[in-house]
C-alpha positions as a printed Julia matrix, in Angstrom:
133×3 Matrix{Float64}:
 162.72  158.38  49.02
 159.8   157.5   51.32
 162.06  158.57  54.85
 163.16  161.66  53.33
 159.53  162.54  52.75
 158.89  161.59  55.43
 161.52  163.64  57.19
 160.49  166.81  54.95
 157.02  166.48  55.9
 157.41  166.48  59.72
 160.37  169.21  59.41
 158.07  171.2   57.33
 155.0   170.84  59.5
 156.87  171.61  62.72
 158.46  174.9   60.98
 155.22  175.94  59.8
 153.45  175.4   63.1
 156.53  177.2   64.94
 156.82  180.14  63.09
 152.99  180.96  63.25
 152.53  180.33  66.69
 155.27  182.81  67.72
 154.02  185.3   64.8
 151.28  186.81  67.68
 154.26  187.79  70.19
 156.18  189.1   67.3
 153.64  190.99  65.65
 153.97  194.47  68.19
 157.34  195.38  66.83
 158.22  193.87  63.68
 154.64  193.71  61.58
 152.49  190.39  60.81
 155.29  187.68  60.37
 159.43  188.09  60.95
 161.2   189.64  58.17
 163.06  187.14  56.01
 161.7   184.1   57.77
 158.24  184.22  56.59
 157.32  186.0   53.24
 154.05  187.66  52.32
 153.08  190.2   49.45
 154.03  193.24  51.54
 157.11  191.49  53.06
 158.77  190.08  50.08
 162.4   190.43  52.34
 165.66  188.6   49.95
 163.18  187.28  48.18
 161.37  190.63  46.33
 159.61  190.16  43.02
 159.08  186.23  43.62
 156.03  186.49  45.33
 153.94  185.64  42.03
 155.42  182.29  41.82
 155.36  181.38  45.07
 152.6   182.92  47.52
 149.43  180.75  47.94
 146.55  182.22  46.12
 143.42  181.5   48.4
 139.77  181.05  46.74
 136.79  180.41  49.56
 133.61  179.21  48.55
 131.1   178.86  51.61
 133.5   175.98  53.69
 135.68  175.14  50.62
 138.9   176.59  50.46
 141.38  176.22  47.43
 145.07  176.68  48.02
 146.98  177.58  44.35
 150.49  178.37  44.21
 151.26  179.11  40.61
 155.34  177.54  40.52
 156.51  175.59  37.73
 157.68  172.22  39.3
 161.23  170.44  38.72
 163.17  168.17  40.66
 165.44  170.91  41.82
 162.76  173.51  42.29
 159.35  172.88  43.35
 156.65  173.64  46.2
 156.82  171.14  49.21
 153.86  171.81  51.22
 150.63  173.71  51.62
 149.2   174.39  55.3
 145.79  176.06  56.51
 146.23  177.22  59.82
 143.82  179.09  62.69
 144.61  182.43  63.79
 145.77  180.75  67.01
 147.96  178.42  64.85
 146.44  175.39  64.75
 146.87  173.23  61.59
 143.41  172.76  59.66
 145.03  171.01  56.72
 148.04  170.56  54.7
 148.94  168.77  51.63
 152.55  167.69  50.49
 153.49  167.49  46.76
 156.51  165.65  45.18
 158.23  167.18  42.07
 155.3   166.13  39.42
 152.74  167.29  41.47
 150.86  170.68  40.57
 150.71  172.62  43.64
 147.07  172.75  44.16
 145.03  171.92  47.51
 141.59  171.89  49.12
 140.04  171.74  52.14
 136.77  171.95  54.21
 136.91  174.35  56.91
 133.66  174.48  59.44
 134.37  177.62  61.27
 134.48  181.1   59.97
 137.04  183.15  61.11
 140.71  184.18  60.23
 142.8   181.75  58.31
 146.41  181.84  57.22
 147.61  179.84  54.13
 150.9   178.83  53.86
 153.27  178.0   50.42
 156.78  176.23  51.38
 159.14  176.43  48.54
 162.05  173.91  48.41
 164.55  177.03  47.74
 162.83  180.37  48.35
 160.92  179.38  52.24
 157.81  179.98  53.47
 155.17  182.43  52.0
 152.04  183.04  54.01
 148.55  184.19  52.78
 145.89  185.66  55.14
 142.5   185.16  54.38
 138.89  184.57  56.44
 136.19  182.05  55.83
């Protein structure tokens, strides 16, 4: 159990920090994020009307930042990760959660500016949050 988390966590934290990276040069044509590879309230893509359950619900107070994402958690079904990221997409924080875990993170963040929070469900991807500190 310990490799595959292992495995997921890397996987997950590489996927994250690729698809944010490139979301700047992608942003001209096709809005904020790719369609159907990142998901956002506007940009629900194959995955419309699951956004509830699964986008990261951001609270900021002063340099504390709490990451909720309100998913019931089963073995089969469950949130893997929470990342904070920079505008620029570098990785502030992130938190991985096994099955029993309740999908809930914080973190201290130093410098205000433009944040994106990110939710990676085991079945239904990645959904992204914008906020600013």
């Amino acid at each position: 159990m310990n490799n595959r988390r292992v495995f997921l966590k890397s996987a997950l934290a590489m996927a994250a920090g690729l698809s944010l990276v490139g979301v700047r040069k992608a942003s001209a044509e096709s809005g904020p994020f790719p369609s159907n590879i990142v998901y956002t309230a506007d940009d629900q893509g194959q995955w419309k009307g699951k956004a509830q359950t699964h986008l990261p619900q951001v609270t900021v107070d002063g340099g504390k930042v709490t990451l909720q994402t309100k998913h019931p958690h089963s073995e089969k079904h469950f949130i893997v990760r929470h990342t904070v990221v920079t505008a620029d997409g570098k990785v502030v924080g992130a938190t991985v959660f096994a099955p029993s875990d309740t999908p809930v993170s914080t973190y201290e963040i130093a410098e205000k500016g433009e944040y994106y929070a990110t939710s990676f469900c085991n079945l239904h991807d990645l959904w992204v949050t914008k906020f600013t500190v």
